[in-house]
CSV table of C-alpha atoms and ligand atoms in Angstrom, one decimal:
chain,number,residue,atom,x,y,z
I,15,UNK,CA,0.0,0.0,0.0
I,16,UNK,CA,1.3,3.6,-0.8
I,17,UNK,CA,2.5,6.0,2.2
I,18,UNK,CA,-0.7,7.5,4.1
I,19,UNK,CA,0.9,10.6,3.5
I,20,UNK,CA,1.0,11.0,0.1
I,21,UNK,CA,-2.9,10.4,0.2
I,22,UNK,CA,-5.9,13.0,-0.1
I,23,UNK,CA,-8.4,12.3,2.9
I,24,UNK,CA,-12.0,12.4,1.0
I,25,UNK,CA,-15.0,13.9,1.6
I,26,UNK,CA,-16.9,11.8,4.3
I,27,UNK,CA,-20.7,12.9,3.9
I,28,UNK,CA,-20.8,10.2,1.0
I,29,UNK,CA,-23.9,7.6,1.8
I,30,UNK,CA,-21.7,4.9,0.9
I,31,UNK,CA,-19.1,5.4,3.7
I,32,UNK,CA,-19.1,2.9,6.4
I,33,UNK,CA,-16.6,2.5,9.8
I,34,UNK,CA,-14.1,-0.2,8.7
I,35,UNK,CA,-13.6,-3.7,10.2
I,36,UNK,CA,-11.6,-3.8,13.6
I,37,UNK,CA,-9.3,-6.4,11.8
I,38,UNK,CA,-8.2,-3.5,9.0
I,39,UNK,CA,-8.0,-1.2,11.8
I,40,UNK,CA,-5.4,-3.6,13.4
I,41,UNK,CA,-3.9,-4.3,9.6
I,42,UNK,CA,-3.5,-0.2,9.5
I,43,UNK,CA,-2.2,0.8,13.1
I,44,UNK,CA,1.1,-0.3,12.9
I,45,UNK,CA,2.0,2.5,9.5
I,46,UNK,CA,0.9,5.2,12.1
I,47,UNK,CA,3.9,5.4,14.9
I,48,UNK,CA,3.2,6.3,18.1
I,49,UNK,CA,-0.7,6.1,17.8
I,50,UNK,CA,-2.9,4.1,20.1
I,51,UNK,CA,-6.2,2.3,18.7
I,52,UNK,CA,-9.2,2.2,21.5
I,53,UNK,CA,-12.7,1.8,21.7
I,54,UNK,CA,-14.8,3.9,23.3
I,55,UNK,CA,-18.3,3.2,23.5
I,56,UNK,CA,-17.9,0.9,20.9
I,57,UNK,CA,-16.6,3.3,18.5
I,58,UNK,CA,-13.2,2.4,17.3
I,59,UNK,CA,-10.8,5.3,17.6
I,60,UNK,CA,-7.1,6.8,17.1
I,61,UNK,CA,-5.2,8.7,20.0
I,62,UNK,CA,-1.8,10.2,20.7
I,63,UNK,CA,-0.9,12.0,23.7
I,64,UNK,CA,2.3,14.3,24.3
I,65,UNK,CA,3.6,16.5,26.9
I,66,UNK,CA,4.2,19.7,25.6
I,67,UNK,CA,6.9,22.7,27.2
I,68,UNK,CA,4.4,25.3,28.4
I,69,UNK,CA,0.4,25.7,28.0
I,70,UNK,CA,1.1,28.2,25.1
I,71,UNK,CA,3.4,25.9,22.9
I,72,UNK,CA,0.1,23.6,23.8
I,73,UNK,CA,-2.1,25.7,22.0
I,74,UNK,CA,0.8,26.4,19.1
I,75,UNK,CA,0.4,22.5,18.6
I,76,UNK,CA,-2.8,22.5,18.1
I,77,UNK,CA,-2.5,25.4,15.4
I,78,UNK,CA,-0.1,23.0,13.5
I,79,UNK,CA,-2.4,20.3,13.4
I,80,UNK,CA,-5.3,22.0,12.7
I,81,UNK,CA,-3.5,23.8,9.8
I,82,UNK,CA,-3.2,19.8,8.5
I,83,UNK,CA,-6.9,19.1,9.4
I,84,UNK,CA,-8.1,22.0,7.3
I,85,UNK,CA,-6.4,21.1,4.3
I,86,UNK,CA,-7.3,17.2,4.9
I,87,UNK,CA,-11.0,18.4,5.7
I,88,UNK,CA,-11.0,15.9,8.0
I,89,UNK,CA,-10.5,17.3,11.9
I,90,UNK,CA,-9.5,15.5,15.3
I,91,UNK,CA,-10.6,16.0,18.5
I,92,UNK,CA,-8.1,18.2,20.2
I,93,UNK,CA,-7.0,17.9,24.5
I,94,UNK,CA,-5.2,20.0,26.3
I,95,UNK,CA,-5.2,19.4,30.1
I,96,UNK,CA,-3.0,19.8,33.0
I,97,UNK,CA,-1.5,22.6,31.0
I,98,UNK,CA,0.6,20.7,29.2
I,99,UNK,CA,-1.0,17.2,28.5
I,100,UNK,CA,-2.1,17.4,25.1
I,101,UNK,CA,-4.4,14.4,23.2
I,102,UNK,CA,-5.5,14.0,20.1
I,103,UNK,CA,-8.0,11.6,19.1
I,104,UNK,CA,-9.2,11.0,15.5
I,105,UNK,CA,-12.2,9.2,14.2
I,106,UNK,CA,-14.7,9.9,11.5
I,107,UNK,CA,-17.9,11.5,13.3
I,108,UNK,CA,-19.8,10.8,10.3
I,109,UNK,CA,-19.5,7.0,10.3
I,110,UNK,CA,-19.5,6.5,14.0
I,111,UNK,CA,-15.5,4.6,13.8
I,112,UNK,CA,-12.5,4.7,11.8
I,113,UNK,CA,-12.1,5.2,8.0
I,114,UNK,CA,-8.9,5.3,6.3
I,115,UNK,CA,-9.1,9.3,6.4
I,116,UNK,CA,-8.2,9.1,10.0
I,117,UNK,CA,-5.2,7.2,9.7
I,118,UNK,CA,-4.5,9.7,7.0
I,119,UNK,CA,-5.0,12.6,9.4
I,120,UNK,CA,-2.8,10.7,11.8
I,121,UNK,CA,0.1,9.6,9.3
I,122,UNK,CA,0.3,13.1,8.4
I,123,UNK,CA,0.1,14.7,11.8
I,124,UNK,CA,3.4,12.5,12.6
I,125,UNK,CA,5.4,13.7,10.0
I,126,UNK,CA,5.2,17.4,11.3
I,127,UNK,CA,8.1,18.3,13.0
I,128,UNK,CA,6.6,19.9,16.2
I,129,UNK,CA,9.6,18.2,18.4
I,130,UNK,CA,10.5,22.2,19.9
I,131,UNK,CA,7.4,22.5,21.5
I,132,UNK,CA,7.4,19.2,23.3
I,133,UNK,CA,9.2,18.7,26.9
I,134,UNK,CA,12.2,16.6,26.5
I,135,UNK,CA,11.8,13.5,27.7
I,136,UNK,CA,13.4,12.6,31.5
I,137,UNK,CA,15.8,9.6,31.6
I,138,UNK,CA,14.7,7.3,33.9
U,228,H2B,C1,-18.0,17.1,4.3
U,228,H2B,C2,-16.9,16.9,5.2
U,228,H2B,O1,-16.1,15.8,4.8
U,228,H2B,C3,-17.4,16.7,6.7
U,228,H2B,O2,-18.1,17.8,7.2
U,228,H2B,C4,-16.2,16.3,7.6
U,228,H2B,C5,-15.5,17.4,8.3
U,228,H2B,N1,-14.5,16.9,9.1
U,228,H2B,C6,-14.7,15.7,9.7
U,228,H2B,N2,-13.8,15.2,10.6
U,228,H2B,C7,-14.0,14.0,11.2
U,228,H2B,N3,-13.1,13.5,12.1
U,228,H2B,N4,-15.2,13.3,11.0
U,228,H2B,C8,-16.1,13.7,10.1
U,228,H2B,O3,-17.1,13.0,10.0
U,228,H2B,C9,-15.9,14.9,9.4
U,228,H2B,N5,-16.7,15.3,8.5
């Protein structure tokens, strides 16, 4: 299969569109690094969570990725708590679970390099 990034999420208010299998969810989860799959309330979702330097870079994250999501159409549920806990969780509200536009979204989110606004990570 080609790289989820160099796809084009699609419009998802087509009647055809239905929430793919768990099993292709599992098939697809490994091509998006560092992303969980869940289910909440039986609806099969993406997360990721980081810990970001200050509240402010927070919100600077968040205009990244939404600068994605507008040009994807497609747009992920955005976190911040604690100040600097930041999720993101990505499904397709239209279908109720996961379509290949959210590991899209996700694939293309990763390859942003937003590594100055995130708190280094503490040796154990
Ligand atoms: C027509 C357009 O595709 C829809 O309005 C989009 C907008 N962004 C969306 N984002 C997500 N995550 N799910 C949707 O169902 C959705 N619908």
């Amino acid at each position: 299969m080609l790289d989820l990034t160099t796809k084009k999420c699609v419009p998802c208010n087509s009647k055809e569109m239905r929430p793919m299998a768990e099993e292709s969810a599992h098939h697809l989860i490994p091509k998006v690094e560092g992303w969980n799959l869940v289910k909440e309330d039986g609806i099969l979702k993406l997360n990721r969570s980081w810990k970001v330097k200050s509240f402010t870079k927070g919100l600077e994250f968040f205009k990244f990725v939404a600068d994605v999501a507008e040009a994807e159409g497609h747009h992920p549920d955005l976190h911040l708590v604690g100040w600097n806990n930041i999720k993101i969780e990505i499904w397709t509200h239209a279908v109720g679970g996961l379509t290949e536009n959210d590991f899209i979204l996700a694939a293309k989110i990763n390859k942003l390099d937003l590594h100055h606004l995130l708190r280094k990570k503490v040796s154990a």
